[in-house]
XYZ file of C-alpha atoms in Angstrom:
410
model
C 106.032 259.305 31.024
C 104.512 262.105 33.072
C 104.947 259.867 36.138
C 108.584 259.250 35.206
C 109.470 262.956 35.092
C 107.498 263.878 38.232
C 109.872 265.742 40.619
C 109.266 263.275 43.470
C 110.060 260.297 41.207
C 113.255 261.911 39.889
C 114.346 262.778 43.439
C 113.841 259.160 44.542
C 115.758 257.910 41.501
C 118.593 260.314 42.322
C 118.867 258.978 45.881
C 118.948 255.365 44.721
C 121.542 255.972 42.012
C 123.801 257.724 44.524
C 123.277 254.991 47.135
C 124.175 252.292 44.620
C 127.367 254.162 43.696
C 128.889 252.356 40.708
C 131.552 253.272 38.160
C 131.317 256.180 35.716
C 130.123 255.623 32.157
C 131.870 256.770 28.982
C 131.619 260.457 29.984
C 133.535 259.935 33.248
C 130.844 261.573 35.408
C 130.574 260.181 38.957
C 127.428 259.824 41.031
C 128.610 262.678 43.274
C 128.512 265.037 40.286
C 124.964 264.041 39.352
C 123.032 266.637 41.443
C 124.877 269.585 39.914
C 124.520 268.147 36.419
C 120.797 267.602 36.924
C 120.380 271.207 38.051
C 122.043 272.277 34.814
C 120.218 270.040 32.311
C 117.088 269.072 34.257
C 114.670 271.169 32.178
C 116.000 269.803 28.900
C 115.991 266.242 30.263
C 112.323 266.547 31.235
C 111.423 267.987 27.814
C 113.160 265.232 25.838
C 111.615 262.502 27.984
C 108.109 263.947 27.548
C 108.682 264.235 23.811
C 110.035 260.681 23.613
C 113.247 261.932 21.984
C 115.709 261.234 24.815
C 118.803 259.568 23.366
C 120.967 257.476 25.733
C 124.724 257.363 25.298
C 126.592 254.106 24.594
C 127.450 251.972 27.609
C 131.045 251.370 28.714
C 132.136 247.764 28.207
C 133.655 246.063 31.255
C 134.664 242.407 31.523
C 134.566 240.727 34.935
C 135.813 237.199 35.728
C 133.346 234.365 36.328
C 133.856 231.572 38.878
C 134.210 228.987 36.083
C 137.151 230.853 34.577
C 135.272 232.698 31.836
C 134.294 236.355 31.686
C 130.994 238.197 31.940
C 130.338 241.317 29.894
C 128.891 244.327 31.690
C 127.653 247.518 30.090
C 128.015 250.529 32.411
C 125.635 253.376 31.445
C 126.461 256.990 32.146
C 125.237 258.283 35.491
C 122.531 260.379 33.776
C 121.303 257.346 31.843
C 121.231 255.353 35.093
C 119.077 258.086 36.597
C 116.610 257.878 33.703
C 116.549 254.070 33.827
C 115.939 254.133 37.576
C 113.107 256.659 37.161
C 111.505 254.445 34.489
C 111.988 251.339 36.641
C 110.164 252.964 39.560
C 107.136 253.510 37.322
C 107.135 250.272 35.322
C 108.407 247.934 38.042
C 105.299 247.856 40.274
C 103.007 247.520 37.248
C 104.802 244.482 35.868
C 105.780 242.899 39.176
C 102.166 242.486 40.249
C 101.584 240.152 37.304
C 104.754 238.073 37.535
C 104.664 234.429 38.608
C 105.014 233.718 42.337
C 107.718 231.199 41.373
C 109.957 233.954 39.977
C 112.265 235.420 42.634
C 115.069 237.291 40.884
C 115.340 241.080 41.168
C 111.903 241.499 42.694
C 111.008 243.482 45.825
C 110.426 241.333 48.883
C 111.958 238.241 47.247
C 115.442 236.780 47.386
C 117.656 233.904 46.338
C 116.938 232.322 49.728
C 113.226 232.197 48.877
C 114.044 230.424 45.606
C 116.310 227.862 47.316
C 113.735 227.125 50.037
C 110.999 226.655 47.428
C 113.205 224.192 45.543
C 113.861 222.337 48.802
C 110.125 222.008 49.435
C 109.549 220.452 46.012
C 112.217 217.830 46.720
C 110.682 217.037 50.110
C 107.301 216.628 48.380
C 108.745 213.831 46.256
C 109.822 215.691 43.113
C 113.314 214.254 43.214
C 114.390 214.887 39.623
C 115.330 218.345 38.402
C 115.390 219.860 34.948
C 118.271 222.297 35.371
C 118.131 224.846 32.534
C 121.077 227.161 31.890
C 120.638 229.801 29.190
C 123.611 230.544 26.991
C 124.709 234.186 27.460
C 121.139 235.194 28.216
C 121.598 238.940 28.739
C 123.701 239.153 25.563
C 121.183 237.208 23.461
C 117.883 238.926 24.284
C 116.133 239.614 20.978
C 115.035 243.263 20.866
C 111.991 242.703 18.647
C 110.680 239.834 20.771
C 111.170 241.832 23.974
C 109.589 245.003 22.591
C 106.540 243.069 21.389
C 106.008 241.785 24.961
C 106.389 245.295 26.354
C 103.959 246.715 23.787
C 101.240 244.403 25.111
C 101.402 246.192 28.479
C 102.612 249.720 27.672
C 100.365 252.080 25.741
C 102.658 255.117 25.977
C 104.625 255.091 22.712
C 107.198 257.515 24.156
C 108.086 254.956 26.800
C 108.514 252.227 24.198
C 110.767 254.432 22.049
C 113.026 255.271 24.970
C 113.279 251.661 26.171
C 114.283 250.589 22.661
C 116.797 253.442 22.559
C 118.431 252.038 25.691
C 118.580 248.583 24.088
C 120.228 249.873 20.892
C 122.454 252.573 22.433
C 125.628 250.673 21.553
C 128.687 249.731 23.581
C 132.064 251.450 23.739
C 135.242 249.405 24.045
C 138.743 250.878 23.682
C 137.276 254.108 22.323
C 135.244 252.376 19.579
C 131.426 252.236 19.674
C 129.830 248.973 18.537
C 126.178 248.818 17.531
C 123.990 246.311 19.354
C 121.129 244.534 17.624
C 120.486 242.101 20.483
C 121.024 241.877 24.230
C 120.207 243.988 27.256
C 123.554 244.851 28.881
C 123.964 243.938 32.531
C 124.865 246.999 34.543
C 121.788 249.196 34.133
C 118.784 249.323 36.506
C 116.309 248.338 33.766
C 117.982 245.117 32.595
C 116.666 242.816 35.385
C 113.082 243.984 34.845
C 113.337 243.469 31.082
C 114.726 239.968 31.666
C 111.767 239.092 33.892
C 109.308 240.494 31.333
C 110.731 238.231 28.635
C 110.973 235.059 30.742
C 107.563 235.534 32.369
C 106.120 233.890 29.272
C 108.045 230.710 30.080
C 106.771 230.883 33.671
C 103.185 231.052 32.438
C 103.663 228.040 30.164
C 105.051 225.981 33.046
C 102.221 227.085 35.341
C 99.583 226.208 32.735
C 100.990 222.669 32.563
C 101.031 222.296 36.344
C 104.804 221.986 36.730
C 106.682 222.664 39.966
C 109.403 225.145 39.148
C 111.447 227.992 40.557
C 113.231 230.720 38.630
C 115.778 233.330 39.673
C 116.557 235.602 36.690
C 117.851 233.239 33.983
C 118.375 230.294 36.384
C 115.350 228.009 36.096
C 114.822 224.614 37.739
C 111.762 222.414 37.122
C 111.123 219.565 39.581
C 109.495 216.317 38.449
C 109.023 212.775 39.765
C 110.961 210.796 37.155
C 113.783 211.060 34.656
C 111.374 210.384 31.803
C 109.148 213.287 32.864
C 112.249 215.454 33.125
C 113.268 214.676 29.574
C 109.805 215.704 28.345
C 110.074 218.983 30.272
C 113.545 219.618 28.854
C 112.144 219.235 25.329
C 109.375 221.697 26.240
C 111.901 224.203 27.606
C 114.000 223.975 24.455
C 110.919 224.708 22.373
C 109.868 227.661 24.550
C 113.335 229.193 24.575
C 113.669 228.837 20.809
C 110.361 230.710 20.435
C 111.928 233.579 22.399
C 115.107 233.345 20.251
C 117.111 232.111 23.240
C 119.474 229.143 23.456
C 119.898 226.551 26.184
C 123.500 225.759 27.073
C 123.565 221.998 26.488
C 126.837 221.539 28.380
C 125.528 223.124 31.584
C 121.892 221.939 31.445
C 120.732 218.483 32.466
C 118.008 216.236 33.836
C 119.507 214.904 37.052
C 119.037 214.398 40.766
C 118.969 217.717 42.684
C 121.870 216.711 44.945
C 124.063 216.347 41.872
C 123.331 219.915 40.727
C 123.860 223.368 42.181
C 121.270 226.134 42.347
C 122.272 229.685 43.260
C 125.384 228.402 45.061
C 123.489 225.730 47.023
C 122.854 222.030 46.648
C 120.824 219.548 48.695
C 121.320 216.414 50.767
C 118.491 213.939 51.201
C 118.381 211.563 54.159
C 115.240 209.465 54.054
C 112.347 211.873 53.618
C 114.352 214.854 54.928
C 116.020 217.287 52.545
C 118.616 219.735 53.821
C 120.337 222.700 52.217
C 124.119 222.685 51.899
C 126.849 224.768 50.287
C 127.670 223.673 46.732
C 131.259 222.469 46.239
C 131.965 225.202 43.691
C 130.947 227.872 46.216
C 133.376 226.337 48.717
C 136.163 226.395 46.121
C 135.460 230.050 45.348
C 135.593 230.909 49.065
C 138.920 229.114 49.431
C 140.404 230.969 46.462
C 139.483 234.289 48.051
C 140.894 233.275 51.434
C 144.140 232.126 49.849
C 144.486 235.604 48.379
C 143.749 237.343 51.676
C 146.143 235.131 53.646
C 149.030 235.307 51.180
C 152.246 235.753 53.174
C 153.723 238.085 50.529
C 151.158 240.797 51.352
C 153.177 241.991 54.329
C 150.039 242.584 56.417
C 149.850 241.786 60.130
C 147.708 238.932 61.394
C 145.225 241.384 62.940
C 144.873 243.254 59.632
C 144.305 240.018 57.724
C 141.721 238.843 60.252
C 139.875 242.179 59.970
C 139.706 241.868 56.174
C 138.698 238.226 56.443
C 135.956 239.084 58.933
C 134.345 241.545 56.520
C 134.361 238.996 53.696
C 133.206 236.072 55.863
C 130.281 238.008 57.350
C 129.037 238.705 53.842
C 129.522 235.062 52.867
C 127.735 233.914 56.007
C 124.863 236.321 55.344
C 124.184 234.424 52.138
C 125.176 230.828 52.986
C 124.155 230.935 56.633
C 120.837 229.234 55.787
C 122.662 225.965 55.034
C 121.471 223.087 57.218
C 124.469 220.754 56.802
C 127.139 222.110 59.184
C 130.027 219.751 58.334
C 131.356 221.652 55.264
C 131.332 224.907 57.238
C 133.053 223.308 60.228
C 135.751 222.018 57.907
C 136.096 225.501 56.430
C 136.485 227.005 59.901
C 139.342 224.597 60.671
C 140.972 225.261 57.304
C 140.762 229.051 57.721
C 142.323 228.915 61.183
C 145.108 226.689 59.822
C 145.768 229.233 57.057
C 146.050 231.990 59.658
C 148.384 229.935 61.857
C 150.534 229.264 58.818
C 150.585 232.990 58.009
C 151.729 233.811 61.540
C 154.441 231.149 61.492
C 155.730 232.372 58.132
C 155.918 235.912 59.494
C 158.051 234.652 62.393
C 160.326 233.117 59.714
C 162.823 231.306 61.941
C 162.346 228.362 64.253
C 164.125 230.165 67.106
C 161.720 233.118 66.820
C 158.744 230.781 66.681
C 159.951 228.904 69.767
C 160.280 232.100 71.817
C 156.884 233.406 70.680
C 155.096 230.134 71.359
C 156.585 229.834 74.849
C 155.580 233.461 75.538
C 152.037 232.531 74.510
C 151.942 229.814 77.168
C 153.001 226.742 75.173
C 155.237 224.259 76.991
C 158.797 223.733 75.763
C 158.315 220.330 74.077
C 155.376 221.193 71.744
C 156.916 224.607 71.075
C 160.182 222.964 70.041
C 158.337 220.500 67.824
C 156.581 223.319 65.994
C 159.854 225.226 65.608
C 161.505 222.104 64.180
C 158.656 221.756 61.626
C 158.946 225.367 60.439
C 160.223 224.745 56.879
C 157.086 222.636 56.306
C 154.662 225.482 56.904
C 151.355 223.654 56.451
C 152.528 220.786 58.678
C 153.715 223.265 61.295
C 150.335 225.051 61.232
C 148.675 221.783 62.319
C 151.248 220.955 65.009
C 150.211 220.797 68.688
C 152.314 223.845 69.529
C 150.615 226.060 66.950
C 147.155 224.820 67.985
C 147.861 225.378 71.680
C 149.146 228.907 71.071
C 146.396 229.849 68.617
C 143.245 227.837 69.386
C 139.808 228.719 68.035
C 139.212 231.016 71.021
C 142.325 233.009 70.099
C 140.850 233.869 66.698
C 137.471 234.570 68.305
C 139.176 237.262 70.364
C 140.750 238.716 67.205
C 137.245 239.061 65.733
C 137.214 236.162 63.247
C 133.616 234.999 62.722
C 132.850 231.281 62.668
C 130.999 229.884 59.650
C 129.495 226.942 61.558
C 127.442 227.160 64.736
C 129.435 226.372 67.877
C-alpha cells in the first residue's frame, strides 16, 4: 500500500485517468476537476489508504447496447475511485502479469486481440481443426467475491490491500437514485476489473496447460483447439467442471464444439484452403459495420456528402485498424463497393429531382445518354446509385479524392 500512495505512482495514475477521460460517477465530478479535488483531499486519501479504511462510493449503472441486440451493464466509478483503482492496478498489475499464461492476451501490456487471433490461426494450421468455443454467461456480473478474494489472498500479503479490493467489489451500484448492494460481480467500467478477471480465469489457463491443450484466451473469450470432435466434447466437459468450481456458468446457447470456420473469435473467423488457413472478417462484424454506415449515410441527416465522407473516414480508419489484418480481401472489396453505392445514393437523393441530377451529372463530365438514364431511374434510388451515369460521375477515384479510405488493398 505504501507503493500505491507514493507521490510518483499517484501522479502517473492521475495522468492515465485524465487521458482515458470517461463519464462522471454518481458525484458528477469530471476528470478535469480531479487535480483540484486531489489537492484538497489528498492527505486524507493517503491516510485512509494506508490505514486500509478507504471506502469507495457506489458505481453509476449504465446500460449499453450489444451487437446481438441485448444490453451490457457497466458500472462507472467516481473519478476519485478510478484514480485509486488505477494506482492499485499500477502496483498489482506487473506482479500478477508476470505469472499469467502466455496464452492469455486480454487487457495485458504488450498483447492484443490480434495476437490472440494469430495464435488461434496457427493452431488450425498445425492440424487442430476443431474448436471448443466457450462463452461465459454474464461473466463480469457473476464473479463470486469469495472465490476471487481467496485467489488474491494467495498472492497478496498486505491485508489493507485485500480489504480495499473487497470494498470496491461490494461498493454497490446506483440506478435511478437507488443504491443496490452487490454480492457478486466485478462491474465493467473500472480500471481494476480486467486484472481481477484475469486473476480468476488464470486458474483455468493453468489447468489447460497442465493437460497439454492448445488454447487461447482473451478476457472471458476462450477457445481450445483439438484434433477431433470427440476430443472437443471431452474438453467441453472439463471446461464445464472448471467453471463450476469457480462458480461461473457456461452459456450453452453460445458455446459449442465445432469447426473454427463456423465460429467467430474476437470479430474474426477463418477460411481453410488445403493446408493454408487465412483470417477473415466474421459475418456479424460485417453486419455491425453496415448498420453503422446506414446510420451515417441516412439522407434525413441533412449533411453534405463531404461531411458524411469525413465522418465515415474517421469510423472506417478505426475499423480498418482492427480488421486490417484479415487475409481474405473479397468481403472488404464488397464492402468498399457497397459503401460507395450508399454515398452515390445519398448524393442522388440530395439532388432530389431527375432534372437536377441530369444537369449535375453532365457538369461532372457524364455524356447525355447515361446521365439521362440515371435521371430517369431517380425514384428507384438504389438502382440509380448503380447506374452507369452515377458510376461515371462518382467512380472510386472520386471518393478517394474526398478522403474516403478503402477497406481492401487496391
